[in-house]
Amino acid sequence: AIERKDEIGFRDFAVVKLMITCGLSEIELVRADIGDLKIKKGTMTISLQLKGMKSKERTINVPSDAKEALKSYLVFRTNAKETDPFFMSAGNRTRGQRMTSRGIRERINYYLEKSGLKNGESRKITALSLRYTAIKMSAQQGATVEEIKKKFHIVKELTVRRYLENLD
């Protein structure tokens, strides 16, 4: 449903890829700056400021499909400074400013509705559902509860177990 024909399409595709493949939350995406992205010997990493933290103390490796999505989006950001927001708003009043959590949610909801995945009250899929998808995919690939806690920065084991209910 995401047409990659302009900066907004490439940005939104990169956001979705990061949410699904890395399980990133809205706030982690909002807080990301251009300088947080590093590429060394073909490995792409992003430094993250987790919810409730004051600094960017967590670094994740970006999987290859998300890496390609980010590279395609960065073509539009060639003049960006390291301190500029990674994901910029394109709204009339907020153009050029950092995207907000609400802005990310609205874009995700737009694509979920456009694709037919979100269908009123019968299918309550949200932006957070993309994170759940990443967690469930990790579990299906054999990740333990401890590995999931670490990878997705989840404090309580009970939270992971709730995410994994009805895994089938």
Coordinates of C-alpha atoms in Angstrom, one line a residue:
A1 CA 0.0 0.0 0.0
I2 CA 3.0 2.3 0.4
E3 CA 3.8 3.9 -3.0
R4 CA 7.5 4.7 -3.1
K5 CA 7.5 7.5 -5.6
D6 CA 8.5 10.5 -3.4
E7 CA 10.2 11.3 -0.1
I8 CA 7.1 10.7 2.0
G9 CA 6.6 7.2 0.5
F10 CA 10.2 6.2 1.0
R11 CA 10.1 7.6 4.5
D12 CA 7.0 5.8 5.4
F13 CA 8.3 2.5 3.9
A14 CA 11.5 2.8 6.0
V15 CA 9.4 3.5 9.2
V16 CA 7.3 0.4 8.6
K17 CA 10.3 -1.8 7.8
L18 CA 12.0 -0.7 11.1
M19 CA 8.9 -1.3 13.1
I20 CA 8.3 -4.8 11.6
T21 CA 11.9 -6.1 11.3
C22 CA 13.5 -4.4 14.4
G23 CA 10.4 -3.9 16.6
L24 CA 11.1 -0.3 17.0
S25 CA 8.6 1.8 18.9
E26 CA 7.2 5.2 17.7
I27 CA 9.2 7.1 20.3
E28 CA 12.5 5.4 19.3
L29 CA 11.8 6.5 15.7
V30 CA 10.8 10.0 16.7
R31 CA 14.0 10.4 18.7
A32 CA 16.4 9.2 16.0
D33 CA 18.7 11.6 14.3
I34 CA 20.6 11.3 11.1
G35 CA 23.9 10.9 13.0
D36 CA 22.5 7.9 14.9
L37 CA 22.8 5.8 11.8
K38 CA 26.3 4.3 11.2
I39 CA 27.6 2.0 8.4
K40 CA 30.8 0.1 9.1
K41 CA 32.0 -2.8 6.9
G42 CA 28.6 -3.2 5.4
T43 CA 26.8 -3.4 8.7
M44 CA 24.2 -0.7 9.4
T45 CA 23.5 0.3 13.0
I46 CA 21.2 2.8 14.7
S47 CA 21.7 4.2 18.2
L48 CA 18.4 4.5 20.1
Q49 CA 17.1 6.5 23.0
L50 CA 14.7 4.1 24.6
K51 CA 11.5 5.0 26.4
G52 CA 12.2 6.6 29.8
M53 CA 15.9 7.1 29.0
K54 CA 17.8 10.4 28.7
S55 CA 20.5 9.2 26.3
K56 CA 21.0 7.0 23.3
E57 CA 22.6 4.0 25.0
R58 CA 21.2 1.1 22.8
T59 CA 22.5 0.2 19.4
I60 CA 20.8 -2.2 17.1
N61 CA 21.9 -3.9 13.8
V62 CA 19.5 -3.1 10.9
P63 CA 18.5 -6.2 8.9
S64 CA 19.2 -6.1 5.1
D65 CA 15.7 -5.4 3.9
A66 CA 15.3 -2.5 6.4
K67 CA 18.8 -1.3 5.4
E68 CA 17.7 -1.0 1.8
A69 CA 14.6 0.9 2.7
L70 CA 16.7 3.3 4.8
K71 CA 19.2 3.8 2.0
S72 CA 16.4 4.6 -0.4
Y73 CA 14.9 7.2 1.9
L74 CA 18.3 8.8 2.6
V75 CA 18.7 9.7 -1.1
F76 CA 16.2 12.5 -0.2
R77 CA 18.2 13.6 2.8
T78 CA 21.6 14.3 1.3
N79 CA 21.9 17.8 2.8
A80 CA 20.9 16.7 6.3
K81 CA 23.1 17.4 9.3
E82 CA 23.9 14.7 11.9
T83 CA 21.7 16.5 14.4
D84 CA 18.7 16.7 12.1
P85 CA 15.8 14.3 12.8
F86 CA 16.0 11.1 10.9
F87 CA 12.3 11.2 10.1
M88 CA 10.9 14.6 9.1
S89 CA 7.3 15.7 9.0
A90 CA 5.8 16.7 5.7
G91 CA 2.6 18.3 7.0
N92 CA 1.7 21.8 6.0
R93 CA 2.3 23.3 9.5
T94 CA 5.2 21.0 10.5
R95 CA 7.2 20.5 7.3
G96 CA 10.8 20.0 8.1
Q97 CA 10.3 19.3 11.8
R98 CA 10.7 16.0 13.6
M99 CA 7.8 13.6 13.1
T100 CA 5.8 13.0 16.2
S101 CA 4.5 9.8 17.6
R102 CA 1.0 10.9 16.6
G103 CA 2.2 11.6 13.1
I104 CA 3.8 8.1 12.8
R105 CA 0.6 6.5 14.1
E106 CA -1.5 8.5 11.6
R107 CA 0.7 7.4 8.7
I108 CA 0.6 3.7 9.8
N109 CA -3.2 3.8 10.2
Y110 CA -3.5 5.4 6.8
Y111 CA -1.6 2.5 5.2
L112 CA -3.4 -0.2 7.3
E113 CA -6.7 1.2 6.1
K114 CA -5.5 1.6 2.5
S115 CA -4.3 -2.0 2.4
G116 CA -7.5 -3.3 3.9
L117 CA -5.7 -4.7 7.0
K118 CA -7.5 -2.3 9.3
N119 CA -11.2 -2.6 9.0
G120 CA -13.1 -0.6 11.5
E121 CA -14.0 -2.3 14.8
S122 CA -13.6 -5.8 13.5
R123 CA -9.8 -5.5 13.0
K124 CA -8.2 -3.3 15.6
I125 CA -4.7 -3.2 14.1
T126 CA -2.5 -0.3 15.1
A127 CA 1.1 0.9 14.7
L128 CA 1.9 -1.0 17.9
S129 CA 0.7 -4.2 16.1
L130 CA 3.8 -3.9 13.9
R131 CA 6.0 -4.2 17.0
Y132 CA 3.9 -7.2 18.2
T133 CA 4.5 -8.7 14.7
A134 CA 8.3 -8.4 15.1
I135 CA 8.2 -10.0 18.6
K136 CA 6.0 -12.9 17.4
M137 CA 8.2 -13.4 14.3
S138 CA 11.3 -13.6 16.6
A139 CA 9.5 -16.2 18.8
Q140 CA 8.5 -18.2 15.7
Q141 CA 12.1 -18.3 14.7
G142 CA 13.0 -19.8 18.0
A143 CA 14.0 -16.8 20.2
T144 CA 13.6 -17.4 23.9
V145 CA 11.7 -15.1 26.3
E146 CA 15.1 -13.7 27.6
E147 CA 16.3 -13.0 24.0
I148 CA 13.1 -11.2 23.2
K149 CA 13.3 -9.2 26.4
K150 CA 16.8 -8.1 25.4
K151 CA 16.2 -7.4 21.7
F152 CA 13.0 -5.5 22.2
H153 CA 14.0 -3.7 25.5
I154 CA 11.1 -5.2 27.5
V155 CA 11.6 -5.1 31.2
K156 CA 9.0 -7.7 32.5
E157 CA 8.9 -11.3 31.4
L158 CA 5.1 -11.2 31.9
T159 CA 4.8 -8.6 29.1
V160 CA 6.7 -10.9 26.7
R161 CA 4.4 -13.8 27.6
R162 CA 1.3 -11.7 27.0
Y163 CA 2.7 -10.7 23.5
L164 CA 3.3 -14.4 22.8
E165 CA -0.2 -15.6 23.8
N166 CA -2.1 -17.1 20.8
L167 CA 1.2 -17.3 18.9
D168 CA -0.4 -19.6 16.3

